[in-house]
PDB file of C-alpha atoms in Angstrom:
ATOM      1  CA  UNK A  29      11.558  84.526 -23.112  1.00  0.00           C
ATOM      2  CA  UNK A  30       8.368  84.534 -21.010  1.00  0.00           C
ATOM      3  CA  UNK A  31       6.113  81.521 -21.435  1.00  0.00           C
ATOM      4  CA  UNK A  32       3.289  83.609 -22.908  1.00  0.00           C
ATOM      5  CA  UNK A  33       5.648  84.912 -25.577  1.00  0.00           C
ATOM      6  CA  UNK A  34       6.665  81.354 -26.432  1.00  0.00           C
ATOM      7  CA  UNK A  35       3.044  80.307 -26.750  1.00  0.00           C
ATOM      8  CA  UNK A  36       2.249  83.327 -28.956  1.00  0.00           C
ATOM      9  CA  UNK A  37       5.243  82.838 -31.213  1.00  0.00           C
ATOM     10  CA  UNK A  38       4.843  79.079 -31.583  1.00  0.00           C
ATOM     11  CA  UNK A  39       1.084  79.386 -32.208  1.00  0.00           C
ATOM     12  CA  UNK A  40       1.594  82.048 -34.865  1.00  0.00           C
ATOM     13  CA  UNK A  41       4.194  79.906 -36.630  1.00  0.00           C
ATOM     14  CA  UNK A  42       1.918  76.864 -36.468  1.00  0.00           C
ATOM     15  CA  UNK A  43      -1.043  78.803 -37.891  1.00  0.00           C
ATOM     16  CA  UNK A  44       1.177  79.824 -40.792  1.00  0.00           C
ATOM     17  CA  UNK A  45       2.388  76.303 -41.498  1.00  0.00           C
ATOM     18  CA  UNK A  46       5.673  76.077 -39.592  1.00  0.00           C
ATOM     19  CA  UNK A  47       6.168  73.767 -36.594  1.00  0.00           C
ATOM     20  CA  UNK A  48       8.772  74.909 -34.067  1.00  0.00           C
ATOM     21  CA  UNK A  49      10.604  72.621 -31.665  1.00  0.00           C
ATOM     22  CA  UNK A  50      11.478  73.495 -28.071  1.00  0.00           C
ATOM     23  CA  UNK A  51      15.174  73.562 -28.949  1.00  0.00           C
ATOM     24  CA  UNK A  52      14.578  76.032 -31.791  1.00  0.00           C
ATOM     25  CA  UNK A  53      12.615  78.334 -29.477  1.00  0.00           C
ATOM     26  CA  UNK A  54      15.345  78.122 -26.854  1.00  0.00           C
ATOM     27  CA  UNK A  55      18.019  78.889 -29.428  1.00  0.00           C
ATOM     28  CA  UNK A  56      16.060  81.862 -30.748  1.00  0.00           C
ATOM     29  CA  UNK A  57      15.692  83.092 -27.178  1.00  0.00           C
ATOM     30  CA  UNK A  58      19.437  82.735 -26.648  1.00  0.00           C
ATOM     31  CA  UNK A  59      20.125  84.670 -29.838  1.00  0.00           C
ATOM     32  CA  UNK A  60      17.794  87.501 -28.776  1.00  0.00           C
ATOM     33  CA  UNK A  61      19.575  87.799 -25.439  1.00  0.00           C
ATOM     34  CA  UNK A  62      22.972  87.798 -27.127  1.00  0.00           C
ATOM     35  CA  UNK A  63      21.978  90.424 -29.650  1.00  0.00           C
ATOM     36  CA  UNK A  64      20.395  92.716 -27.058  1.00  0.00           C
ATOM     37  CA  UNK A  65      23.534  92.427 -24.971  1.00  0.00           C
ATOM     38  CA  UNK A  66      25.719  93.311 -27.969  1.00  0.00           C
ATOM     39  CA  UNK A  67      23.372  96.168 -28.801  1.00  0.00           C
ATOM     40  CA  UNK A  68      24.471  97.896 -25.598  1.00  0.00           C
ATOM     41  CA  UNK A  69      27.990  98.085 -27.055  1.00  0.00           C
ATOM     42  CA  UNK A  70      27.341  98.400 -30.793  1.00  0.00           C
ATOM     43  CA  UNK A  71      24.358  99.876 -32.603  1.00  0.00           C
ATOM     44  CA  UNK A  72      23.009  96.695 -34.233  1.00  0.00           C
ATOM     45  CA  UNK A  73      19.297  97.533 -34.039  1.00  0.00           C
ATOM     46  CA  UNK A  74      17.291 100.606 -33.087  1.00  0.00           C
ATOM     47  CA  UNK A  75      16.889 100.907 -29.312  1.00  0.00           C
ATOM     48  CA  UNK A  76      13.195 101.648 -29.775  1.00  0.00           C
ATOM     49  CA  UNK A  77      12.719  98.179 -31.336  1.00  0.00           C
ATOM     50  CA  UNK A  78      14.140  96.258 -28.387  1.00  0.00           C
ATOM     51  CA  UNK A  79      10.835  95.930 -26.523  1.00  0.00           C
ATOM     52  CA  UNK A  80       9.097  94.375 -29.538  1.00  0.00           C
ATOM     53  CA  UNK A  81      12.124  92.516 -30.830  1.00  0.00           C
ATOM     54  CA  UNK A  82      10.308  89.218 -31.392  1.00  0.00           C
ATOM     55  CA  UNK A  83       7.679  90.756 -33.658  1.00  0.00           C
ATOM     56  CA  UNK A  84       9.787  93.438 -35.328  1.00  0.00           C
ATOM     57  CA  UNK A  85      12.867  91.342 -36.023  1.00  0.00           C
ATOM     58  CA  UNK A  86      12.545  87.601 -35.368  1.00  0.00           C
ATOM     59  CA  UNK A  87       9.065  87.164 -36.841  1.00  0.00           C
ATOM     60  CA  UNK A  88       9.893  89.465 -39.742  1.00  0.00           C
ATOM     61  CA  UNK A  89      13.144  87.606 -40.467  1.00  0.00           C
ATOM     62  CA  UNK A  90      11.557  84.166 -40.613  1.00  0.00           C
ATOM     63  CA  UNK A  91       8.371  85.291 -42.411  1.00  0.00           C
ATOM     64  CA  UNK A  92       9.627  84.190 -45.873  1.00  0.00           C
ATOM     65  CA  UNK A  93       9.449  80.591 -44.612  1.00  0.00           C
ATOM     66  CA  UNK A  94       5.664  81.063 -44.425  1.00  0.00           C
ATOM     67  CA  UNK A  95       5.485  82.231 -48.034  1.00  0.00           C
ATOM     68  CA  UNK A  96       8.220  80.675 -50.180  1.00  0.00           C
ATOM     69  CA  UNK A  97       9.898  77.315 -50.598  1.00  0.00           C
ATOM     70  CA  UNK A  98      13.507  77.265 -49.449  1.00  0.00           C
ATOM     71  CA  UNK A  99      14.802  73.918 -50.629  1.00  0.00           C
ATOM     72  CA  UNK A 100      16.965  71.669 -48.448  1.00  0.00           C
ATOM     73  CA  UNK A 101      20.699  72.324 -48.107  1.00  0.00           C
ATOM     74  CA  UNK A 102      20.591  75.461 -50.211  1.00  0.00           C
ATOM     75  CA  UNK A 103      23.303  78.108 -49.949  1.00  0.00           C
ATOM     76  CA  UNK A 104      22.195  81.517 -48.698  1.00  0.00           C
ATOM     77  CA  UNK A 105      24.083  84.797 -48.427  1.00  0.00           C
ATOM     78  CA  UNK A 106      22.746  87.439 -46.033  1.00  0.00           C
ATOM     79  CA  UNK A 107      23.806  90.836 -47.416  1.00  0.00           C
ATOM     80  CA  UNK A 108      24.139  93.607 -44.844  1.00  0.00           C
ATOM     81  CA  UNK A 109      23.438  91.241 -41.962  1.00  0.00           C
ATOM     82  CA  UNK A 110      23.834  93.890 -39.236  1.00  0.00           C
ATOM     83  CA  UNK A 111      23.170  91.922 -36.062  1.00  0.00           C
ATOM     84  CA  UNK A 112      22.603  88.664 -37.929  1.00  0.00           C
ATOM     85  CA  UNK A 113      19.188  89.471 -39.389  1.00  0.00           C
ATOM     86  CA  UNK A 114      17.573  87.729 -41.168  1.00  0.00           C
ATOM     87  CA  UNK A 115      20.298  85.089 -41.507  1.00  0.00           C
ATOM     88  CA  UNK A 116      20.625  83.734 -37.967  1.00  0.00           C
ATOM     89  CA  UNK A 117      16.880  83.256 -37.261  1.00  0.00           C
ATOM     90  CA  UNK A 118      16.520  81.564 -40.651  1.00  0.00           C
ATOM     91  CA  UNK A 119      19.472  79.285 -39.872  1.00  0.00           C
ATOM     92  CA  UNK A 120      18.055  78.349 -36.459  1.00  0.00           C
ATOM     93  CA  UNK A 121      14.782  77.285 -38.045  1.00  0.00           C
ATOM     94  CA  UNK A 122      16.472  75.676 -41.049  1.00  0.00           C
ATOM     95  CA  UNK A 123      19.647  74.050 -39.781  1.00  0.00           C
ATOM     96  CA  UNK A 124      20.189  72.317 -43.136  1.00  0.00           C
ATOM     97  CA  UNK A 125      21.058  75.509 -45.039  1.00  0.00           C
ATOM     98  CA  UNK A 126      24.561  76.889 -45.525  1.00  0.00           C
ATOM     99  CA  UNK A 127      24.815  80.561 -44.620  1.00  0.00           C
ATOM    100  CA  UNK A 128      27.229  83.391 -45.298  1.00  0.00           C
ATOM    101  CA  UNK A 129      26.594  86.621 -43.369  1.00  0.00           C
ATOM    102  CA  UNK A 130      28.154  89.740 -44.878  1.00  0.00           C
ATOM    103  CA  UNK A 131      28.480  93.210 -43.432  1.00  0.00           C
ATOM    104  CA  UNK A 132      30.555  96.196 -44.485  1.00  0.00           C
ATOM    105  CA  UNK A 133      31.100  97.236 -40.853  1.00  0.00           C
ATOM    106  CA  UNK A 134      33.827  95.248 -39.125  1.00  0.00           C
ATOM    107  CA  UNK A 135      32.404  95.674 -35.601  1.00  0.00           C
ATOM    108  CA  UNK A 136      29.057  94.272 -36.686  1.00  0.00           C
ATOM    109  CA  UNK A 137      30.642  91.323 -38.492  1.00  0.00           C
ATOM    110  CA  UNK A 138      32.768  90.550 -35.426  1.00  0.00           C
ATOM    111  CA  UNK A 139      29.700  90.652 -33.160  1.00  0.00           C
ATOM    112  CA  UNK A 140      27.757  88.301 -35.447  1.00  0.00           C
ATOM    113  CA  UNK A 141      30.731  85.943 -35.632  1.00  0.00           C
ATOM    114  CA  UNK A 142      30.869  85.690 -31.840  1.00  0.00           C
ATOM    115  CA  UNK A 143      27.114  85.143 -31.615  1.00  0.00           C
ATOM    116  CA  UNK A 144      27.330  82.346 -34.184  1.00  0.00           C
ATOM    117  CA  UNK A 145      30.078  80.728 -32.109  1.00  0.00           C
ATOM    118  CA  UNK A 146      28.096  80.968 -28.864  1.00  0.00           C
ATOM    119  CA  UNK A 147      24.991  79.573 -30.574  1.00  0.00           C
ATOM    120  CA  UNK A 148      27.103  76.679 -31.933  1.00  0.00           C
ATOM    121  CA  UNK A 149      25.664  77.107 -35.426  1.00  0.00           C
ATOM    122  CA  UNK A 150      27.265  74.925 -38.086  1.00  0.00           C
ATOM    123  CA  UNK A 151      27.857  75.788 -41.751  1.00  0.00           C
ATOM    124  CA  UNK A 152      27.745  79.527 -41.015  1.00  0.00           C
ATOM    125  CA  UNK A 153      30.486  81.910 -42.081  1.00  0.00           C
ATOM    126  CA  UNK A 154      30.683  85.618 -41.303  1.00  0.00           C
ATOM    127  CA  UNK A 155      32.692  88.069 -43.393  1.00  0.00           C
ATOM    128  CA  UNK A 156      33.487  91.740 -43.176  1.00  0.00           C
ATOM    129  CA  UNK A 157      33.530  93.562 -46.500  1.00  0.00           C
ATOM    130  CA  UNK A 158      31.520  94.939 -49.389  1.00  0.00           C
ATOM    131  CA  UNK A 159      29.230  92.424 -51.089  1.00  0.00           C
ATOM    132  CA  UNK A 160      30.299  93.646 -54.554  1.00  0.00           C
ATOM    133  CA  UNK A 161      33.955  92.914 -53.786  1.00  0.00           C
ATOM    134  CA  UNK A 162      33.391  89.603 -52.006  1.00  0.00           C
ATOM    135  CA  UNK A 163      31.259  88.464 -54.942  1.00  0.00           C
ATOM    136  CA  UNK A 164      34.286  88.817 -57.203  1.00  0.00           C
ATOM    137  CA  UNK A 165      36.374  86.391 -55.150  1.00  0.00           C
ATOM    138  CA  UNK A 166      36.572  82.925 -56.705  1.00  0.00           C
ATOM    139  CA  UNK A 167      35.415  81.263 -53.473  1.00  0.00           C
ATOM    140  CA  UNK A 168      32.110  83.153 -53.593  1.00  0.00           C
ATOM    141  CA  UNK A 169      31.601  84.004 -57.268  1.00  0.00           C
ATOM    142  CA  UNK A 170      28.249  82.538 -58.415  1.00  0.00           C
ATOM    143  CA  UNK A 171      28.070  80.160 -55.443  1.00  0.00           C
ATOM    144  CA  UNK A 172      24.717  80.991 -53.793  1.00  0.00           C
ATOM    145  CA  UNK A 173      21.131  79.917 -54.434  1.00  0.00           C
ATOM    146  CA  UNK A 174      19.539  82.840 -52.600  1.00  0.00           C
ATOM    147  CA  UNK A 175      20.611  86.283 -51.456  1.00  0.00           C
ATOM    148  CA  UNK A 176      18.558  87.662 -48.548  1.00  0.00           C
ATOM    149  CA  UNK A 177      18.674  91.324 -47.560  1.00  0.00           C
ATOM    150  CA  UNK A 178      16.853  93.547 -45.065  1.00  0.00           C
ATOM    151  CA  UNK A 179      16.949  97.361 -44.977  1.00  0.00           C
ATOM    152  CA  UNK A 180      20.269  97.529 -46.797  1.00  0.00           C
ATOM    153  CA  UNK A 181      19.768  99.943 -49.685  1.00  0.00           C
ATOM    154  CA  UNK A 182      17.625 100.687 -52.722  1.00  0.00           C
ATOM    155  CA  UNK A 183      16.640  97.682 -54.838  1.00  0.00           C
ATOM    156  CA  UNK A 184      18.706  98.721 -57.869  1.00  0.00           C
ATOM    157  CA  UNK A 185      21.847  98.830 -55.698  1.00  0.00           C
ATOM    158  CA  UNK A 186      20.961  95.538 -54.040  1.00  0.00           C
ATOM    159  CA  UNK A 187      20.672  93.832 -57.412  1.00  0.00           C
ATOM    160  CA  UNK A 188      24.155  95.070 -58.320  1.00  0.00           C
ATOM    161  CA  UNK A 189      25.507  93.770 -54.996  1.00  0.00           C
ATOM    162  CA  UNK A 190      24.064  90.280 -55.370  1.00  0.00           C
ATOM    163  CA  UNK A 191      24.474  89.519 -59.079  1.00  0.00           C
ATOM    164  CA  UNK A 192      27.977  88.053 -58.734  1.00  0.00           C
ATOM    165  CA  UNK A 193      27.164  86.139 -55.548  1.00  0.00           C
ATOM    166  CA  UNK A 194      24.196  84.299 -57.015  1.00  0.00           C
ATOM    167  CA  UNK A 195      24.584  81.247 -59.209  1.00  0.00           C
ATOM    168  CA  UNK A 196      24.170  81.743 -62.916  1.00  0.00           C
ATOM    169  CA  UNK A 197      20.632  81.136 -64.055  1.00  0.00           C
ATOM    170  CA  UNK A 198      20.105  78.580 -66.809  1.00  0.00           C
ATOM    171  CA  UNK A 199      16.321  78.342 -66.853  1.00  0.00           C
ATOM    172  CA  UNK A 200      13.951  81.258 -66.418  1.00  0.00           C
ATOM    173  CA  UNK A 201      11.091  79.889 -64.381  1.00  0.00           C
ATOM    174  CA  UNK A 202       9.636  81.253 -61.190  1.00  0.00           C
ATOM    175  CA  UNK A 203       6.554  81.417 -58.978  1.00  0.00           C
ATOM    176  CA  UNK A 204       5.651  77.734 -59.162  1.00  0.00           C
ATOM    177  CA  UNK A 205       2.977  76.866 -56.618  1.00  0.00           C
ATOM    178  CA  UNK A 206       3.966  74.239 -54.059  1.00  0.00           C
ATOM    179  CA  UNK A 207       1.230  72.337 -52.178  1.00  0.00           C
ATOM    180  CA  UNK A 208      -1.148  75.223 -52.848  1.00  0.00           C
ATOM    181  CA  UNK A 209       0.467  77.439 -50.204  1.00  0.00           C
ATOM    182  CA  UNK A 210       4.146  78.160 -50.830  1.00  0.00           C
ATOM    183  CA  UNK A 211       5.761  79.900 -53.770  1.00  0.00           C
ATOM    184  CA  UNK A 212       8.796  78.273 -55.342  1.00  0.00           C
ATOM    185  CA  UNK A 213      11.121  81.154 -56.253  1.00  0.00           C
ATOM    186  CA  UNK A 214      13.281  78.877 -58.425  1.00  0.00           C
ATOM    187  CA  UNK A 215      16.850  79.763 -57.456  1.00  0.00           C
ATOM    188  CA  UNK A 216      18.969  81.645 -57.985  1.00  0.00           C
ATOM    189  CA  UNK A 217      17.019  84.615 -56.676  1.00  0.00           C
ATOM    190  CA  UNK A 218      17.367  87.728 -54.564  1.00  0.00           C
ATOM    191  CA  UNK A 219      14.883  87.886 -51.672  1.00  0.00           C
ATOM    192  CA  UNK A 220      14.576  91.509 -50.541  1.00  0.00           C
ATOM    193  CA  UNK A 221      12.607  92.620 -47.473  1.00  0.00           C
ATOM    194  CA  UNK A 222      10.828  95.882 -48.236  1.00  0.00           C
ATOM    195  CA  UNK A 223       7.996  98.079 -47.006  1.00  0.00           C
ATOM    196  CA  UNK A 224       5.871 101.025 -48.040  1.00  0.00           C
ATOM    197  CA  UNK A 225       5.110 102.137 -51.594  1.00  0.00           C
ATOM    198  CA  UNK A 226       7.657 100.387 -53.803  1.00  0.00           C
ATOM    199  CA  UNK A 227       6.451 101.684 -57.166  1.00  0.00           C
ATOM    200  CA  UNK A 228       9.296 104.125 -57.796  1.00  0.00           C
ATOM    201  CA  UNK A 229      11.946 101.820 -56.365  1.00  0.00           C
ATOM    202  CA  UNK A 230      10.869  98.925 -58.590  1.00  0.00           C
ATOM    203  CA  UNK A 231      10.608 101.201 -61.637  1.00  0.00           C
ATOM    204  CA  UNK A 232      14.159 102.458 -61.082  1.00  0.00           C
ATOM    205  CA  UNK A 233      15.469  98.916 -60.610  1.00  0.00           C
ATOM    206  CA  UNK A 234      13.855  97.769 -63.867  1.00  0.00           C
ATOM    207  CA  UNK A 235      15.202 100.820 -65.689  1.00  0.00           C
ATOM    208  CA  UNK A 236      18.754 100.147 -64.555  1.00  0.00           C
ATOM    209  CA  UNK A 237      18.466  96.354 -64.848  1.00  0.00           C
ATOM    210  CA  UNK A 238      16.077  95.729 -67.776  1.00  0.00           C
ATOM    211  CA  UNK A 239      16.340  91.929 -67.631  1.00  0.00           C
ATOM    212  CA  UNK A 240      15.153  91.534 -64.049  1.00  0.00           C
ATOM    213  CA  UNK A 241      11.776  90.102 -63.135  1.00  0.00           C
ATOM    214  CA  UNK A 242      10.371  91.243 -59.791  1.00  0.00           C
ATOM    215  CA  UNK A 243       7.558  89.569 -57.883  1.00  0.00           C
ATOM    216  CA  UNK A 244       6.074  91.200 -54.771  1.00  0.00           C
ATOM    217  CA  UNK A 245       4.643  88.987 -52.020  1.00  0.00           C
ATOM    218  CA  UNK A 246       2.564  90.341 -49.163  1.00  0.00           C
ATOM    219  CA  UNK A 247       3.774  89.359 -45.684  1.00  0.00           C
ATOM    220  CA  UNK A 248       0.447  89.500 -43.878  1.00  0.00           C
ATOM    221  CA  UNK A 249       0.406  86.506 -41.540  1.00  0.00           C
ATOM    222  CA  UNK A 250      -2.553  84.494 -40.290  1.00  0.00           C
ATOM    223  CA  UNK A 251      -3.261  85.401 -36.683  1.00  0.00           C
ATOM    224  CA  UNK A 252      -0.959  88.417 -36.550  1.00  0.00           C
ATOM    225  CA  UNK A 253      -2.101  91.951 -35.946  1.00  0.00           C
ATOM    226  CA  UNK A 254       1.437  93.305 -35.876  1.00  0.00           C
ATOM    227  CA  UNK A 255       1.620  96.150 -38.420  1.00  0.00           C
ATOM    228  CA  UNK A 256       5.391  95.844 -38.661  1.00  0.00           C
ATOM    229  CA  UNK A 257       4.796  92.555 -40.447  1.00  0.00           C
ATOM    230  CA  UNK A 258       1.434  93.090 -42.116  1.00  0.00           C
ATOM    231  CA  UNK A 259       2.519  96.134 -44.127  1.00  0.00           C
ATOM    232  CA  UNK A 260       5.786  94.559 -45.256  1.00  0.00           C
ATOM    233  CA  UNK A 261       6.586  92.641 -48.412  1.00  0.00           C
ATOM    234  CA  UNK A 262       9.289  90.464 -49.832  1.00  0.00           C
ATOM    235  CA  UNK A 263      10.449  90.933 -53.374  1.00  0.00           C
ATOM    236  CA  UNK A 264      11.624  87.924 -55.366  1.00  0.00           C
ATOM    237  CA  UNK A 265      14.050  89.132 -57.994  1.00  0.00           C
ATOM    238  CA  UNK A 266      15.356  87.064 -60.898  1.00  0.00           C
ATOM    239  CA  UNK A 267      18.075  88.448 -63.143  1.00  0.00           C
TER     240      UNK A 267
END
């Protein structure tokens, strides 16, 4: 990554409350190069996004860390990981978490698995298969604190995919303020990356899953004029 890009990315993270180390930046850079190389063989991301990969994909993937509290050593499942997004960038910045990356396309899962190996990431597993089916396996049934998902499907379907993967909820509390800046989503919770007008999508999800509570959080970042981030949201969903 060019030095000016490093300065921009690190400064933006710092202005939004996250301090990056040199090793984290280098590892993110390595991941970007690996993914772009794989993208020549397998369609992992849109070719038109390659030029602005850092803003469109890396920044977007890590943006929840600027908004919500992800507690130490939590277990995260990345549903529909594609090329490892958002799971791998989150793991690089938060090495303490345990991560499972799922994708229904075998070629994509194999590519992510090889990238994880080359990046030497620990406590990361990659699986090929449908989230609904994997969530029924005893090894993964109700084992995760958070489910993250980007551009996978409609929210009502995503809720159905993640319900068996997430831990059972004993206490219904959410949106506790932490140090006046972060939101504590109180796991277990689904964290869905979404954009545009979500009114109909949320209405449908609540109709099909009446017990869910959905909180929308704006992803506008301090110091960023990138529309790909500023018009996006994350939805915190409790069942």
